[in-house]
């Protein structure tokens, strides 16, 4: 799943990817939102008290003016729990997706929303996009009899929708855990290219099916994205910028319409985390290093600096 554009040379074009598209799933929550809120208030951790669907629903219910409880926005501790996300049979095929930004949160504080920039202003601009919709095609395929997302197709599709029809120069997946892209976003400096390396570092699926909601499915993937500026023919002189590295967890929820199998609905939540070892691998600015130390919960665990919730409707093509 891809990030929407934020007009800034460092944080806009490099951060083009998030797992909300590649994950492309639906939610199964064993706790209702009211129970989830009670668990959060009691200080329980998401891993022990809440399903992925509950975490997303609880986040979606928060007002933007309220700082999210730390237990909802901690860096996930789960690893890669399955070889790939296996989807229900009803997801198979091509769909037209319409994704609408619902909420933008800054759990670590407004000033840390965009390290190295005016975080408060960046947050204000991001919230102005609430209610705007993005449309793009996606599909699920069935190699070997199991329904999985078509990663190359979906990532390229949403990249074109967010950055322009000619933005994707190349997109290649060498398995469910790794994908590389070469991008030339519309509006980027003349001649610029960006190389994006996207590696899954965490994957989890909620129990499915649930007796009370048989067409409700949820999954999550955390991806470490490394984006490097590549000097093109007409790029500005000088060495390319150091790689920009972040981790993004995307939780996706989808539910097939019980009255119309051509429609499924759900939500996606993206949570961006500053990578602890970026000081060694990404040569970040001093502002980013300071932010990575400040963006922590009282127990020392890393908190998300940027959380966004999207409402998504899929119509079968």
mmCIF file of C-alpha atoms in Angstrom:
data_model
loop_
_atom_site.group_PDB
_atom_site.id
_atom_site.type_symbol
_atom_site.label_atom_id
_atom_site.label_comp_id
_atom_site.label_asym_id
_atom_site.label_seq_id
_atom_site.Cartn_x
_atom_site.Cartn_y
_atom_site.Cartn_z
ATOM 1 C CA UNK A 1 0.000 0.000 0.000
ATOM 2 C CA UNK A 2 1.259 3.478 -1.132
ATOM 3 C CA UNK A 3 1.542 6.805 0.552
ATOM 4 C CA UNK A 4 -0.348 9.803 -0.781
ATOM 5 C CA UNK A 5 1.706 12.680 -2.068
ATOM 6 C CA UNK A 6 3.094 15.230 0.367
ATOM 7 C CA UNK A 7 4.750 18.046 -1.508
ATOM 8 C CA UNK A 8 8.257 17.889 -0.164
ATOM 9 C CA UNK A 9 11.412 16.721 -1.948
ATOM 10 C CA UNK A 10 12.496 14.437 0.867
ATOM 11 C CA UNK A 11 9.252 13.115 2.356
ATOM 12 C CA UNK A 12 6.962 13.208 -0.680
ATOM 13 C CA UNK A 13 8.448 11.287 -3.561
ATOM 14 C CA UNK A 14 10.561 8.783 -1.622
ATOM 15 C CA UNK A 15 7.737 7.696 0.681
ATOM 16 C CA UNK A 16 5.591 6.332 -2.094
ATOM 17 C CA UNK A 17 4.742 2.959 -0.634
ATOM 18 C CA UNK A 18 2.705 1.537 2.179
ATOM 19 C CA UNK A 19 1.185 -1.884 2.770
ATOM 20 C CA UNK A 20 -2.432 -0.786 2.442
ATOM 21 C CA UNK A 21 -2.470 -1.803 -1.232
ATOM 22 C CA UNK A 22 -0.231 -4.844 -1.186
ATOM 23 C CA UNK A 23 -1.894 -6.210 1.917
ATOM 24 C CA UNK A 24 -5.388 -5.646 0.400
ATOM 25 C CA UNK A 25 -7.409 -7.583 2.963
ATOM 26 C CA UNK A 26 -10.435 -7.438 5.307
ATOM 27 C CA UNK A 27 -10.975 -7.352 9.068
ATOM 28 C CA UNK A 28 -11.967 -10.029 11.583
ATOM 29 C CA UNK A 29 -12.195 -8.699 15.134
ATOM 30 C CA UNK A 30 -12.978 -10.900 18.114
ATOM 31 C CA UNK A 31 -13.624 -7.818 20.277
ATOM 32 C CA UNK A 32 -16.173 -5.143 19.464
ATOM 33 C CA UNK A 33 -14.885 -1.528 19.421
ATOM 34 C CA UNK A 34 -16.320 -0.858 22.905
ATOM 35 C CA UNK A 35 -14.411 -3.808 24.335
ATOM 36 C CA UNK A 36 -11.283 -2.689 22.534
ATOM 37 C CA UNK A 37 -11.500 0.781 24.072
ATOM 38 C CA UNK A 38 -11.874 -0.775 27.508
ATOM 39 C CA UNK A 39 -8.773 -2.882 26.921
ATOM 40 C CA UNK A 40 -6.806 0.173 25.827
ATOM 41 C CA UNK A 41 -7.890 2.158 28.871
ATOM 42 C CA UNK A 42 -6.825 -0.744 31.061
ATOM 43 C CA UNK A 43 -3.334 -0.529 29.591
ATOM 44 C CA UNK A 44 -3.397 -3.857 27.741
ATOM 45 C CA UNK A 45 -1.076 -4.313 24.787
ATOM 46 C CA UNK A 46 -2.526 -4.896 21.289
ATOM 47 C CA UNK A 47 -0.622 -8.167 20.911
ATOM 48 C CA UNK A 48 -2.211 -9.732 23.970
ATOM 49 C CA UNK A 49 -5.638 -8.087 24.081
ATOM 50 C CA UNK A 50 -6.716 -7.068 20.581
ATOM 51 C CA UNK A 51 -6.958 -8.465 17.096
ATOM 52 C CA UNK A 52 -5.767 -6.509 14.076
ATOM 53 C CA UNK A 53 -9.345 -5.618 13.212
ATOM 54 C CA UNK A 54 -9.940 -4.252 16.706
ATOM 55 C CA UNK A 55 -6.788 -2.124 16.597
ATOM 56 C CA UNK A 56 -7.921 -0.588 13.315
ATOM 57 C CA UNK A 57 -11.499 -0.002 14.470
ATOM 58 C CA UNK A 58 -10.288 1.578 17.717
ATOM 59 C CA UNK A 59 -7.906 3.880 15.837
ATOM 60 C CA UNK A 60 -10.624 4.864 13.378
ATOM 61 C CA UNK A 61 -12.908 5.911 16.250
ATOM 62 C CA UNK A 62 -10.369 8.386 17.686
ATOM 63 C CA UNK A 63 -10.891 12.131 17.084
ATOM 64 C CA UNK A 64 -7.956 13.760 15.300
ATOM 65 C CA UNK A 65 -7.545 16.198 18.187
ATOM 66 C CA UNK A 66 -6.950 13.330 20.637
ATOM 67 C CA UNK A 67 -3.534 11.752 21.035
ATOM 68 C CA UNK A 68 -3.835 8.034 20.366
ATOM 69 C CA UNK A 69 -3.242 5.697 23.325
ATOM 70 C CA UNK A 70 0.291 4.339 23.133
ATOM 71 C CA UNK A 71 -0.990 0.745 23.110
ATOM 72 C CA UNK A 72 -2.626 1.357 19.703
ATOM 73 C CA UNK A 73 0.430 2.816 17.979
ATOM 74 C CA UNK A 74 3.448 0.833 19.175
ATOM 75 C CA UNK A 75 5.848 -0.703 16.700
ATOM 76 C CA UNK A 76 4.562 -4.269 16.139
ATOM 77 C CA UNK A 77 6.487 -7.106 17.738
ATOM 78 C CA UNK A 78 5.231 -9.927 15.516
ATOM 79 C CA UNK A 79 7.497 -11.286 12.804
ATOM 80 C CA UNK A 80 6.670 -13.038 9.542
ATOM 81 C CA UNK A 81 4.091 -15.533 10.771
ATOM 82 C CA UNK A 82 3.174 -17.035 7.383
ATOM 83 C CA UNK A 83 4.758 -17.428 3.946
ATOM 84 C CA UNK A 84 2.118 -15.130 2.457
ATOM 85 C CA UNK A 85 -1.316 -13.720 3.232
ATOM 86 C CA UNK A 86 -3.921 -16.245 2.051
ATOM 87 C CA UNK A 87 -7.198 -14.538 1.200
ATOM 88 C CA UNK A 88 -10.780 -15.839 1.090
ATOM 89 C CA UNK A 89 -11.994 -17.212 -2.239
ATOM 90 C CA UNK A 90 -14.362 -14.263 -2.632
ATOM 91 C CA UNK A 91 -11.439 -11.856 -3.030
ATOM 92 C CA UNK A 92 -10.245 -13.527 -6.239
ATOM 93 C CA UNK A 93 -10.365 -11.365 -9.370
ATOM 94 C CA UNK A 94 -10.082 -7.706 -10.405
ATOM 95 C CA UNK A 95 -11.614 -4.873 -8.398
ATOM 96 C CA UNK A 96 -11.927 -1.099 -8.691
ATOM 97 C CA UNK A 97 -10.804 0.426 -5.382
ATOM 98 C CA UNK A 98 -11.933 3.787 -4.041
ATOM 99 C CA UNK A 99 -9.895 4.832 -0.995
ATOM 100 C CA UNK A 100 -10.873 7.909 1.032
ATOM 101 C CA UNK A 101 -8.668 9.425 3.714
ATOM 102 C CA UNK A 102 -10.586 9.467 6.997
ATOM 103 C CA UNK A 103 -8.158 10.428 9.775
ATOM 104 C CA UNK A 104 -4.569 11.635 10.235
ATOM 105 C CA UNK A 105 -2.999 11.230 13.683
ATOM 106 C CA UNK A 106 0.337 12.263 15.180
ATOM 107 C CA UNK A 107 0.758 9.862 18.144
ATOM 108 C CA UNK A 108 4.249 11.059 19.080
ATOM 109 C CA UNK A 109 3.242 14.724 18.910
ATOM 110 C CA UNK A 110 2.648 17.256 16.142
ATOM 111 C CA UNK A 111 6.286 18.377 16.057
ATOM 112 C CA UNK A 112 7.469 14.812 15.336
ATOM 113 C CA UNK A 113 4.956 14.167 12.545
ATOM 114 C CA UNK A 114 7.584 15.027 9.939
ATOM 115 C CA UNK A 115 11.151 15.057 11.344
ATOM 116 C CA UNK A 116 13.419 17.682 9.801
ATOM 117 C CA UNK A 117 10.477 19.835 8.739
ATOM 118 C CA UNK A 118 7.778 21.897 10.424
ATOM 119 C CA UNK A 119 5.830 18.941 11.763
ATOM 120 C CA UNK A 120 2.834 20.988 12.833
ATOM 121 C CA UNK A 121 2.474 22.507 9.368
ATOM 122 C CA UNK A 122 2.983 19.138 7.656
ATOM 123 C CA UNK A 123 0.234 17.653 9.850
ATOM 124 C CA UNK A 124 -2.106 20.531 9.052
ATOM 125 C CA UNK A 125 -1.592 20.027 5.310
ATOM 126 C CA UNK A 126 -2.061 16.270 5.597
ATOM 127 C CA UNK A 127 -5.378 16.743 7.380
ATOM 128 C CA UNK A 128 -6.602 19.019 4.605
ATOM 129 C CA UNK A 129 -6.685 15.895 2.405
ATOM 130 C CA UNK A 130 -9.305 14.216 4.637
ATOM 131 C CA UNK A 131 -12.309 13.284 2.535
ATOM 132 C CA UNK A 132 -10.361 13.125 -0.719
ATOM 133 C CA UNK A 133 -10.587 9.884 -2.676
ATOM 134 C CA UNK A 134 -8.087 7.907 -4.707
ATOM 135 C CA UNK A 135 -9.245 5.382 -7.337
ATOM 136 C CA UNK A 136 -7.167 2.526 -8.774
ATOM 137 C CA UNK A 137 -7.585 -1.089 -9.938
ATOM 138 C CA UNK A 138 -6.309 -4.015 -7.857
ATOM 139 C CA UNK A 139 -6.453 -7.769 -8.230
ATOM 140 C CA UNK A 140 -6.034 -11.059 -6.428
ATOM 141 C CA UNK A 141 -4.732 -14.145 -8.213
ATOM 142 C CA UNK A 142 -4.728 -17.902 -7.517
ATOM 143 C CA UNK A 143 -1.376 -19.546 -8.227
ATOM 144 C CA UNK A 144 -1.254 -23.097 -6.925
ATOM 145 C CA UNK A 145 -4.880 -22.954 -5.858
ATOM 146 C CA UNK A 146 -4.390 -20.325 -3.107
ATOM 147 C CA UNK A 147 -5.706 -16.763 -3.354
ATOM 148 C CA UNK A 148 -2.968 -14.145 -2.904
ATOM 149 C CA UNK A 149 -2.573 -10.519 -3.852
ATOM 150 C CA UNK A 150 -0.867 -9.623 -7.137
ATOM 151 C CA UNK A 151 1.849 -7.499 -5.572
ATOM 152 C CA UNK A 152 3.543 -6.158 -8.676
ATOM 153 C CA UNK A 153 0.244 -5.188 -10.277
ATOM 154 C CA UNK A 154 -1.274 -3.545 -7.195
ATOM 155 C CA UNK A 155 1.817 -1.598 -6.172
ATOM 156 C CA UNK A 156 2.304 -0.299 -9.710
ATOM 157 C CA UNK A 157 -1.395 0.566 -9.940
ATOM 158 C CA UNK A 158 -1.530 2.706 -6.834
ATOM 159 C CA UNK A 159 1.850 4.258 -7.629
ATOM 160 C CA UNK A 160 0.446 5.513 -10.928
ATOM 161 C CA UNK A 161 -2.674 6.789 -9.189
ATOM 162 C CA UNK A 162 -0.671 8.754 -6.610
ATOM 163 C CA UNK A 163 2.316 9.917 -8.668
ATOM 164 C CA UNK A 164 1.199 10.039 -12.282
ATOM 165 C CA UNK A 165 0.500 7.567 -15.122
ATOM 166 C CA UNK A 166 4.174 7.464 -16.189
ATOM 167 C CA UNK A 167 5.638 7.268 -12.674
ATOM 168 C CA UNK A 168 6.414 3.538 -12.614
ATOM 169 C CA UNK A 169 9.505 2.723 -14.649
ATOM 170 C CA UNK A 170 9.859 -0.794 -13.263
ATOM 171 C CA UNK A 171 8.297 -2.994 -10.559
ATOM 172 C CA UNK A 172 9.536 -6.496 -9.729
ATOM 173 C CA UNK A 173 8.663 -8.908 -6.932
ATOM 174 C CA UNK A 174 10.955 -11.857 -6.233
ATOM 175 C CA UNK A 175 8.525 -13.466 -3.802
ATOM 176 C CA UNK A 176 5.966 -12.307 -1.231
ATOM 177 C CA UNK A 177 8.592 -10.669 1.003
ATOM 178 C CA UNK A 178 10.504 -8.439 -1.411
ATOM 179 C CA UNK A 179 9.671 -5.972 -4.161
ATOM 180 C CA UNK A 180 11.767 -3.343 -5.936
ATOM 181 C CA UNK A 181 10.631 -0.339 -7.946
ATOM 182 C CA UNK A 182 12.101 2.416 -10.082
ATOM 183 C CA UNK A 183 9.995 5.577 -10.008
ATOM 184 C CA UNK A 184 9.840 8.867 -11.880
ATOM 185 C CA UNK A 185 7.039 10.800 -10.134
ATOM 186 C CA UNK A 186 5.247 13.566 -11.961
ATOM 187 C CA UNK A 187 6.465 16.901 -10.614
ATOM 188 C CA UNK A 188 9.761 15.578 -9.276
ATOM 189 C CA UNK A 189 12.958 17.486 -10.142
ATOM 190 C CA UNK A 190 13.755 17.148 -13.818
ATOM 191 C CA UNK A 191 15.520 13.887 -14.630
ATOM 192 C CA UNK A 192 15.170 12.439 -11.136
ATOM 193 C CA UNK A 193 14.613 8.750 -10.512
ATOM 194 C CA UNK A 194 13.942 6.983 -7.235
ATOM 195 C CA UNK A 195 14.779 3.377 -6.426
ATOM 196 C CA UNK A 196 12.540 1.802 -3.777
ATOM 197 C CA UNK A 197 13.405 -1.446 -2.015
ATOM 198 C CA UNK A 198 10.418 -2.848 -0.099
ATOM 199 C CA UNK A 199 11.000 -5.746 2.265
ATOM 200 C CA UNK A 200 8.368 -7.347 4.501
ATOM 201 C CA UNK A 201 9.584 -7.715 8.089
ATOM 202 C CA UNK A 202 6.286 -8.677 9.727
ATOM 203 C CA UNK A 203 3.081 -10.435 8.666
ATOM 204 C CA UNK A 204 0.009 -11.488 10.630
ATOM 205 C CA UNK A 205 -3.550 -12.611 9.852
ATOM 206 C CA UNK A 206 -6.549 -12.562 12.191
ATOM 207 C CA UNK A 207 -8.572 -15.762 12.714
ATOM 208 C CA UNK A 208 -10.922 -16.441 9.798
ATOM 209 C CA UNK A 209 -13.792 -17.060 9.416
ATOM 210 C CA UNK A 210 -15.725 -15.785 12.409
ATOM 211 C CA UNK A 211 -19.109 -17.335 13.149
ATOM 212 C CA UNK A 212 -20.785 -13.960 13.567
ATOM 213 C CA UNK A 213 -19.090 -12.359 10.519
ATOM 214 C CA UNK A 214 -18.229 -15.106 8.000
ATOM 215 C CA UNK A 215 -17.112 -12.673 5.270
ATOM 216 C CA UNK A 216 -14.880 -10.535 7.495
ATOM 217 C CA UNK A 217 -11.095 -10.841 7.115
ATOM 218 C CA UNK A 218 -8.091 -8.923 8.478
ATOM 219 C CA UNK A 219 -4.351 -8.988 7.931
ATOM 220 C CA UNK A 220 -1.306 -6.806 8.425
ATOM 221 C CA UNK A 221 2.170 -6.466 7.000
ATOM 222 C CA UNK A 222 5.064 -4.329 8.169
ATOM 223 C CA UNK A 223 7.460 -3.273 5.438
ATOM 224 C CA UNK A 224 10.856 -1.675 5.675
ATOM 225 C CA UNK A 225 11.215 0.681 2.749
ATOM 226 C CA UNK A 226 14.561 2.000 1.584
ATOM 227 C CA UNK A 227 14.327 4.747 -1.007
ATOM 228 C CA UNK A 228 17.369 6.054 -2.845
ATOM 229 C CA UNK A 229 17.583 9.027 -5.176
ATOM 230 C CA UNK A 230 19.069 7.985 -8.511
ATOM 231 C CA UNK A 231 20.732 10.682 -10.603
ATOM 232 C CA UNK A 232 19.139 10.799 -14.063
ATOM 233 C CA UNK A 233 20.450 12.339 -17.259
ATOM 234 C CA UNK A 234 19.214 15.805 -16.354
ATOM 235 C CA UNK A 235 19.378 15.514 -12.598
ATOM 236 C CA UNK A 236 21.025 18.259 -10.608
ATOM 237 C CA UNK A 237 24.792 17.799 -10.173
ATOM 238 C CA UNK A 238 26.234 16.360 -6.992
ATOM 239 C CA UNK A 239 26.074 13.034 -5.188
ATOM 240 C CA UNK A 240 22.680 11.395 -4.645
ATOM 241 C CA UNK A 241 21.023 11.779 -1.277
ATOM 242 C CA UNK A 242 21.535 9.083 1.327
ATOM 243 C CA UNK A 243 18.781 6.451 1.433
ATOM 244 C CA UNK A 244 15.633 7.292 3.370
ATOM 245 C CA UNK A 245 14.486 4.376 5.529
ATOM 246 C CA UNK A 246 11.221 3.891 7.391
ATOM 247 C CA UNK A 247 8.979 1.062 8.473
ATOM 248 C CA UNK A 248 5.262 1.121 7.759
ATOM 249 C CA UNK A 249 2.720 -1.236 9.260
ATOM 250 C CA UNK A 250 -0.517 -1.499 7.295
ATOM 251 C CA UNK A 251 -3.568 -3.171 8.790
ATOM 252 C CA UNK A 252 -6.337 -3.920 6.307
ATOM 253 C CA UNK A 253 -9.948 -4.919 6.896
ATOM 254 C CA UNK A 254 -12.409 -6.094 4.255
ATOM 255 C CA UNK A 255 -15.929 -7.471 4.358
ATOM 256 C CA UNK A 256 -17.875 -8.865 1.445
ATOM 257 C CA UNK A 257 -21.346 -7.356 1.100
ATOM 258 C CA UNK A 258 -23.825 -10.088 2.112
ATOM 259 C CA UNK A 259 -26.384 -8.773 -0.387
ATOM 260 C CA UNK A 260 -24.054 -8.048 -3.301
ATOM 261 C CA UNK A 261 -20.971 -10.201 -3.900
ATOM 262 C CA UNK A 262 -19.666 -7.581 -6.341
ATOM 263 C CA UNK A 263 -18.887 -5.189 -3.469
ATOM 264 C CA UNK A 264 -16.568 -5.414 -0.475
ATOM 265 C CA UNK A 265 -15.765 -2.702 2.030
ATOM 266 C CA UNK A 266 -13.143 -2.141 4.648
ATOM 267 C CA UNK A 267 -10.531 0.149 6.108
ATOM 268 C CA UNK A 268 -6.766 0.488 5.989
ATOM 269 C CA UNK A 269 -4.507 1.922 8.677
ATOM 270 C CA UNK A 270 -0.933 2.909 7.956
ATOM 271 C CA UNK A 271 1.476 3.578 10.826
ATOM 272 C CA UNK A 272 4.943 4.951 10.035
ATOM 273 C CA UNK A 273 7.893 4.301 12.356
ATOM 274 C CA UNK A 274 11.381 5.792 12.383
ATOM 275 C CA UNK A 275 13.878 2.957 11.994
ATOM 276 C CA UNK A 276 16.211 2.559 15.007
ATOM 277 C CA UNK A 277 19.298 1.651 12.971
ATOM 278 C CA UNK A 278 18.795 4.324 10.304
ATOM 279 C CA UNK A 279 21.806 6.094 11.791
ATOM 280 C CA UNK A 280 23.935 3.303 10.332
ATOM 281 C CA UNK A 281 22.014 2.493 7.161
ATOM 282 C CA UNK A 282 20.365 5.719 6.050
ATOM 283 C CA UNK A 283 22.554 8.616 7.207
ATOM 284 C CA UNK A 284 19.558 10.581 8.527
ATOM 285 C CA UNK A 285 19.666 14.209 9.571
ATOM 286 C CA UNK A 286 20.257 15.168 13.184
ATOM 287 C CA UNK A 287 16.576 16.094 13.383
ATOM 288 C CA UNK A 288 15.558 12.576 12.371
ATOM 289 C CA UNK A 289 17.949 10.991 14.852
ATOM 290 C CA UNK A 290 16.581 13.167 17.644
ATOM 291 C CA UNK A 291 13.009 12.371 16.619
ATOM 292 C CA UNK A 292 13.701 8.619 16.652
ATOM 293 C CA UNK A 293 14.754 8.916 20.288
ATOM 294 C CA UNK A 294 11.763 11.061 21.260
ATOM 295 C CA UNK A 295 9.127 8.966 19.488
ATOM 296 C CA UNK A 296 8.939 6.363 22.231
ATOM 297 C CA UNK A 297 6.354 5.250 24.753
ATOM 298 C CA UNK A 298 7.091 5.434 28.502
ATOM 299 C CA UNK A 299 8.167 1.775 28.393
ATOM 300 C CA UNK A 300 10.797 2.593 25.745
ATOM 301 C CA UNK A 301 9.031 0.999 22.780
ATOM 302 C CA UNK A 302 8.927 2.879 19.487
ATOM 303 C CA UNK A 303 5.731 4.780 18.643
ATOM 304 C CA UNK A 304 4.382 5.679 15.235
ATOM 305 C CA UNK A 305 4.944 9.272 14.144
ATOM 306 C CA UNK A 306 2.319 9.256 11.371
ATOM 307 C CA UNK A 307 -0.934 7.242 11.435
ATOM 308 C CA UNK A 308 -3.618 7.428 8.733
ATOM 309 C CA UNK A 309 -6.939 5.641 8.354
ATOM 310 C CA UNK A 310 -8.680 5.140 5.013
ATOM 311 C CA UNK A 311 -12.185 3.950 4.171
ATOM 312 C CA UNK A 312 -12.065 1.669 1.138
ATOM 313 C CA UNK A 313 -14.780 0.326 -1.162
ATOM 314 C CA UNK A 314 -14.078 -2.313 -3.808
ATOM 315 C CA UNK A 315 -16.334 -2.985 -6.781
ATOM 316 C CA UNK A 316 -15.753 -6.102 -8.846
ATOM 317 C CA UNK A 317 -14.712 -5.471 -12.456
#
